[in-house]
PDB file of C-alpha atoms in Angstrom:
ATOM      1  CA  MET A   1     -11.698  -9.419  18.869  1.00 52.00           C
ATOM      2  CA  ARG A   2     -11.025 -10.334  15.214  1.00 56.00           C
ATOM      3  CA  HIS A   3     -14.740 -11.067  14.629  1.00 62.00           C
ATOM      4  CA  ILE A   4     -15.851  -7.658  15.975  1.00 60.00           C
ATOM      5  CA  TRP A   5     -13.206  -5.907  13.910  1.00 58.00           C
ATOM      6  CA  LYS A   6     -14.247  -7.810  10.788  1.00 63.00           C
ATOM      7  CA  GLN A   7     -17.924  -6.992  11.329  1.00 65.00           C
ATOM      8  CA  SER A   8     -17.259  -3.259  11.808  1.00 62.00           C
ATOM      9  CA  ILE A   9     -15.260  -3.071   8.565  1.00 62.00           C
ATOM     10  CA  ASN A  10     -17.874  -5.180   6.800  1.00 61.00           C
ATOM     11  CA  VAL A  11     -20.656  -2.766   7.783  1.00 62.00           C
ATOM     12  CA  SER A  12     -18.522   0.233   6.743  1.00 59.00           C
ATOM     13  CA  PHE A  13     -17.953  -1.108   3.256  1.00 57.00           C
ATOM     14  CA  ARG A  14     -21.580  -2.166   2.837  1.00 55.00           C
ATOM     15  CA  PHE A  15     -22.766   1.424   3.398  1.00 47.00           C
ATOM     16  CA  LEU A  16     -20.055   2.648   1.047  1.00 46.00           C
ATOM     17  CA  TYR A  17     -21.722   0.835  -1.829  1.00 47.00           C
ATOM     18  CA  CYS A  18     -25.234   1.840  -0.800  1.00 48.00           C
ATOM     19  CA  GLY A  19     -24.465   5.484  -1.421  1.00 48.00           C
ATOM     20  CA  PHE A  20     -24.212   6.215   2.325  1.00 44.00           C
ATOM     21  CA  ASP A  21     -27.937   5.692   2.751  1.00 46.00           C
ATOM     22  CA  VAL A  22     -28.493   3.857   6.015  1.00 44.00           C
ATOM     23  CA  THR A  23     -32.129   3.054   5.291  1.00 44.00           C
ATOM     24  CA  SER A  24     -31.447   1.034   2.138  1.00 44.00           C
ATOM     25  CA  PHE A  25     -29.737  -2.275   2.751  1.00 44.00           C
ATOM     26  CA  CYS A  26     -27.673  -3.764  -0.052  1.00 52.00           C
ATOM     27  CA  VAL A  27     -28.696  -7.374  -0.342  1.00 54.00           C
ATOM     28  CA  ASN A  28     -26.825  -8.147  -3.523  1.00 60.00           C
ATOM     29  CA  LEU A  29     -23.394  -6.763  -2.485  1.00 61.00           C
ATOM     30  CA  THR A  30     -21.087  -8.528  -0.098  1.00 62.00           C
ATOM     31  CA  PRO A  31     -17.558  -7.540   0.876  1.00 62.00           C
ATOM     32  CA  TRP A  32     -15.285 -10.424   1.774  1.00 65.00           C
ATOM     33  CA  LEU A  33     -12.573  -9.781   4.285  1.00 64.00           C
ATOM     34  CA  ILE A  34      -9.702 -12.169   4.793  1.00 68.00           C
ATOM     35  CA  CYS A  35      -7.559 -11.515   7.861  1.00 65.00           C
ATOM     36  CA  THR A  36      -4.155 -13.186   7.702  1.00 66.00           C
ATOM     37  CA  THR A  37      -1.860 -14.071  10.580  1.00 68.00           C
ATOM     38  CA  THR A  38       0.214 -10.946   9.852  1.00 70.00           C
ATOM     39  CA  LEU A  39      -2.986  -8.907  10.370  1.00 72.00           C
ATOM     40  CA  GLN A  40      -3.297  -7.886   6.741  1.00 78.00           C
ATOM     41  CA  ILE A  41      -6.859  -7.392   5.588  1.00 78.00           C
ATOM     42  CA  TRP A  42      -7.547  -8.486   2.010  1.00 80.00           C
ATOM     43  CA  VAL A  43     -10.748  -6.893   0.750  1.00 79.00           C
ATOM     44  CA  ARG A  44     -12.700  -8.220  -2.216  1.00 80.00           C
ATOM     45  CA  ASN A  45     -16.196  -7.114  -3.212  1.00 78.00           C
ATOM     46  CA  TYR A  46     -18.665  -9.478  -4.823  1.00 78.00           C
ATOM     47  CA  GLN A  47     -22.167  -9.142  -6.178  1.00 78.00           C
ATOM     48  CA  ILE A  48     -24.628 -11.946  -5.561  1.00 76.00           C
ATOM     49  CA  LEU A  49     -26.301 -12.680  -8.867  1.00 75.00           C
ATOM     50  CA  GLU A  50     -29.432 -14.804  -8.937  1.00 74.00           C
ATOM     51  CA  GLU A  51     -30.657 -15.869 -12.345  1.00 75.00           C
ATOM     52  CA  THR A  52     -33.914 -17.613 -13.068  1.00 74.00           C
ATOM     53  CA  ALA A  53     -34.248 -19.881 -16.039  1.00 70.00           C
ATOM     54  CA  SER A  54     -35.995 -18.431 -19.055  1.00 75.00           C
ATOM     55  CA  THR A  55     -37.563 -21.703 -20.211  1.00 79.00           C
ATOM     56  CA  ALA A  56     -39.133 -24.616 -18.416  1.00 77.00           C
ATOM     57  CA  LYS A  57     -36.520 -27.004 -19.804  1.00 80.00           C
ATOM     58  CA  GLU A  58     -33.658 -24.901 -18.379  1.00 78.00           C
ATOM     59  CA  ALA A  59     -35.490 -24.632 -15.038  1.00 76.00           C
ATOM     60  CA  HIS A  60     -35.933 -28.413 -14.903  1.00 76.00           C
ATOM     61  CA  SER A  61     -32.259 -29.114 -15.699  1.00 79.00           C
ATOM     62  CA  GLN A  62     -31.150 -26.466 -13.180  1.00 74.00           C
ATOM     63  CA  LYS A  63     -33.392 -27.960 -10.499  1.00 77.00           C
ATOM     64  CA  LYS A  64     -31.991 -31.403 -11.281  1.00 78.00           C
ATOM     65  CA  LEU A  65     -28.391 -30.171 -10.838  1.00 76.00           C
ATOM     66  CA  THR A  66     -28.691 -27.872  -7.821  1.00 74.00           C
ATOM     67  CA  GLY A  67     -32.069 -28.580  -6.295  1.00 73.00           C
ATOM     68  CA  HIS A  68     -33.258 -25.017  -7.010  1.00 70.00           C
ATOM     69  CA  SER A  69     -34.978 -23.541 -10.024  1.00 67.00           C
ATOM     70  CA  HIS A  70     -32.679 -20.519  -9.957  1.00 69.00           C
ATOM     71  CA  SER A  71     -28.888 -20.296 -10.049  1.00 71.00           C
ATOM     72  CA  THR A  72     -26.829 -18.167  -7.692  1.00 74.00           C
ATOM     73  CA  SER A  73     -23.320 -16.986  -8.441  1.00 74.00           C
ATOM     74  CA  LEU A  74     -20.798 -14.483  -7.129  1.00 77.00           C
ATOM     75  CA  ILE A  75     -19.290 -11.912  -9.473  1.00 80.00           C
ATOM     76  CA  GLU A  76     -16.340  -9.843  -8.325  1.00 80.00           C
ATOM     77  CA  ILE A  77     -17.137  -6.175  -8.882  1.00 80.00           C
ATOM     78  CA  GLY A  78     -14.035  -4.680  -7.256  1.00 73.00           C
ATOM     79  CA  PRO A  79     -12.216  -2.814  -5.934  1.00 77.00           C
ATOM     80  CA  ARG A  80      -9.490  -5.087  -4.642  1.00 81.00           C
ATOM     81  CA  PHE A  81      -7.094  -3.843  -2.008  1.00 83.00           C
ATOM     82  CA  VAL A  82      -5.057  -4.874   1.010  1.00 83.00           C
ATOM     83  CA  LEU A  83      -5.097  -2.967   4.288  1.00 82.00           C
ATOM     84  CA  ASN A  84      -1.960  -3.040   6.424  1.00 83.00           C
ATOM     85  CA  PRO A  85      -2.928  -1.639   9.831  1.00 85.00           C
ATOM     86  CA  ILE A  86      -0.237   0.473  11.464  1.00 87.00           C
ATOM     87  CA  ARG A  87      -1.796   0.837  14.877  1.00 87.00           C
ATOM     88  CA  ILE A  88      -5.065  -0.297  16.440  1.00 83.00           C
ATOM     89  CA  PHE A  89      -6.406   1.707  19.363  1.00 87.00           C
ATOM     90  CA  ARG A  90      -8.741   0.573  22.110  1.00 86.00           C
ATOM     91  CA  GLY A  91     -11.047   3.570  21.492  1.00 85.00           C
ATOM     92  CA  SER A  92     -12.419   4.880  18.221  1.00 82.00           C
ATOM     93  CA  PHE A  93      -9.681   7.406  17.494  1.00 82.00           C
ATOM     94  CA  GLY A  94      -7.344   7.115  20.455  1.00 85.00           C
ATOM     95  CA  GLY A  95      -6.594   5.398  23.697  1.00 89.00           C
ATOM     96  CA  GLN A  96      -4.337   2.511  24.546  1.00 92.00           C
ATOM     97  CA  SER A  97      -2.643   0.778  21.615  1.00 89.00           C
ATOM     98  CA  ILE A  98      -3.817  -2.798  21.164  1.00 86.00           C
ATOM     99  CA  TYR A  99      -1.615  -3.548  18.160  1.00 83.00           C
ATOM    100  CA  VAL A 100       1.457  -1.794  16.713  1.00 87.00           C
ATOM    101  CA  ASN A 101       3.002  -2.852  13.403  1.00 86.00           C
ATOM    102  CA  GLU A 102       6.742  -2.909  14.126  1.00 88.00           C
ATOM    103  CA  GLU A 103       7.662  -3.368  10.439  1.00 87.00           C
ATOM    104  CA  PHE A 104       6.008  -0.105   9.345  1.00 88.00           C
ATOM    105  CA  VAL A 105       8.406   2.685   8.398  1.00 89.00           C
ATOM    106  CA  ASN A 106       6.995   6.184   8.138  1.00 91.00           C
ATOM    107  CA  PRO A 107       7.411   7.599   4.593  1.00 92.00           C
ATOM    108  CA  ASN A 108       8.532  10.952   6.057  1.00 95.00           C
ATOM    109  CA  ILE A 109      11.471   9.209   7.749  1.00 94.00           C
ATOM    110  CA  VAL A 110      12.398   7.506   4.462  1.00 94.00           C
ATOM    111  CA  ARG A 111      12.283  10.866   2.637  1.00 95.00           C
ATOM    112  CA  SER A 112      14.400  12.603   5.280  1.00 95.00           C
ATOM    113  CA  MET A 113      16.989   9.800   5.149  1.00 93.00           C
ATOM    114  CA  GLU A 114      17.187  10.179   1.348  1.00 93.00           C
ATOM    115  CA  LYS A 115      17.663  13.949   1.705  1.00 92.00           C
ATOM    116  CA  LYS A 116      20.416  13.430   4.303  1.00 91.00           C
ATOM    117  CA  GLU A 117      22.125  10.959   1.986  1.00 90.00           C
ATOM    118  CA  LYS A 118      22.011  13.478  -0.875  1.00 89.00           C
ATOM    119  CA  GLY A 119      23.332  16.191   1.460  1.00 90.00           C
ATOM    120  CA  GLU A 120      26.218  13.972   2.572  1.00 93.00           C
ATOM    121  CA  LYS A 121      27.036  13.249  -1.074  1.00 91.00           C
ATOM    122  CA  TYR A 122      27.197  16.997  -1.754  1.00 91.00           C
ATOM    123  CA  VAL A 123      29.454  17.582   1.274  1.00 92.00           C
ATOM    124  CA  ARG A 124      31.808  14.785   0.159  1.00 93.00           C
ATOM    125  CA  ARG A 125      31.999  16.221  -3.368  1.00 93.00           C
ATOM    126  CA  LYS A 126      32.740  19.751  -2.110  1.00 93.00           C
ATOM    127  CA  GLY A 127      35.360  18.376   0.316  1.00 94.00           C
ATOM    128  CA  ALA A 128      37.095  16.526  -2.512  1.00 94.00           C
ATOM    129  CA  GLU A 129      36.995  19.719  -4.622  1.00 95.00           C
ATOM    130  CA  ARG A 130      38.681  21.729  -1.808  1.00 95.00           C
ATOM    131  CA  LYS A 131      41.361  19.053  -1.373  1.00 94.00           C
ATOM    132  CA  ARG A 132      42.057  19.076  -5.115  1.00 94.00           C
ATOM    133  CA  LYS A 133      42.418  22.893  -5.193  1.00 93.00           C
ATOM    134  CA  LYS A 134      44.728  22.811  -2.175  1.00 93.00           C
ATOM    135  CA  ARG A 135      46.837  20.103  -3.792  1.00 91.00           C
ATOM    136  CA  GLU A 136      47.078  22.136  -7.024  1.00 88.00           C
ATOM    137  CA  GLU A 137      48.170  25.221  -5.060  1.00 88.00           C
ATOM    138  CA  ASN A 138      50.865  23.273  -3.180  1.00 88.00           C
ATOM    139  CA  LEU A 139      52.123  21.641  -6.341  1.00 85.00           C
ATOM    140  CA  VAL A 140      55.320  23.409  -7.420  1.00 81.00           C
ATOM    141  CA  VAL A 141      56.543  22.752 -10.927  1.00 79.00           C
ATOM    142  CA  PRO A 142      60.362  23.029 -11.185  1.00 82.00           C
ATOM    143  CA  GLU A 143      61.835  25.564 -13.607  1.00 84.00           C
ATOM    144  CA  ASP A 144      62.583  24.084 -17.000  1.00 82.00           C
ATOM    145  CA  PRO A 145      66.110  25.086 -18.071  1.00 81.00           C
ATOM    146  CA  LEU A 146      65.216  24.765 -21.739  1.00 81.00           C
ATOM    147  CA  ALA A 147      62.069  26.913 -21.508  1.00 78.00           C
ATOM    148  CA  ASP A 148      63.754  30.093 -22.882  1.00 80.00           C
ATOM    149  CA  VAL A 149      65.822  28.446 -25.622  1.00 81.00           C
ATOM    150  CA  PHE A 150      63.385  29.312 -28.426  1.00 77.00           C
ATOM    151  CA  HIS A 151      62.644  32.885 -27.310  1.00 65.00           C
TER     152      HIS A 151
END
């Protein structure tokens, strides 16, 4: 299952870098996919770079070291990203769920919870304001006997 999934994503990203042209096959680009136990997919893209020696002396020393007259190296060309699958279906775009990420929280739910929290804060503030006004109305200040002495 994991191998088929990896191959389908691999082919998708290969055509992405070929300019969506199915007839041309990118030999020098290779996406690397690393699937972890938590089913995260780490995607890195590399270019295969083959360099031939410019002089005979360099070619001889290269052949001595590696056994080949040319050197091959991988250069990361990007982009880097991590895919966290939410749900995997049996069909292409629907069907029975094979995998469901239980830790995923929908951003719309997070936003609605924040709005409810702000609304509750507003209700508490208005309630406290009403209580304060009621308390001020019920507060009776006794008459001061010395209030009219200086009039």
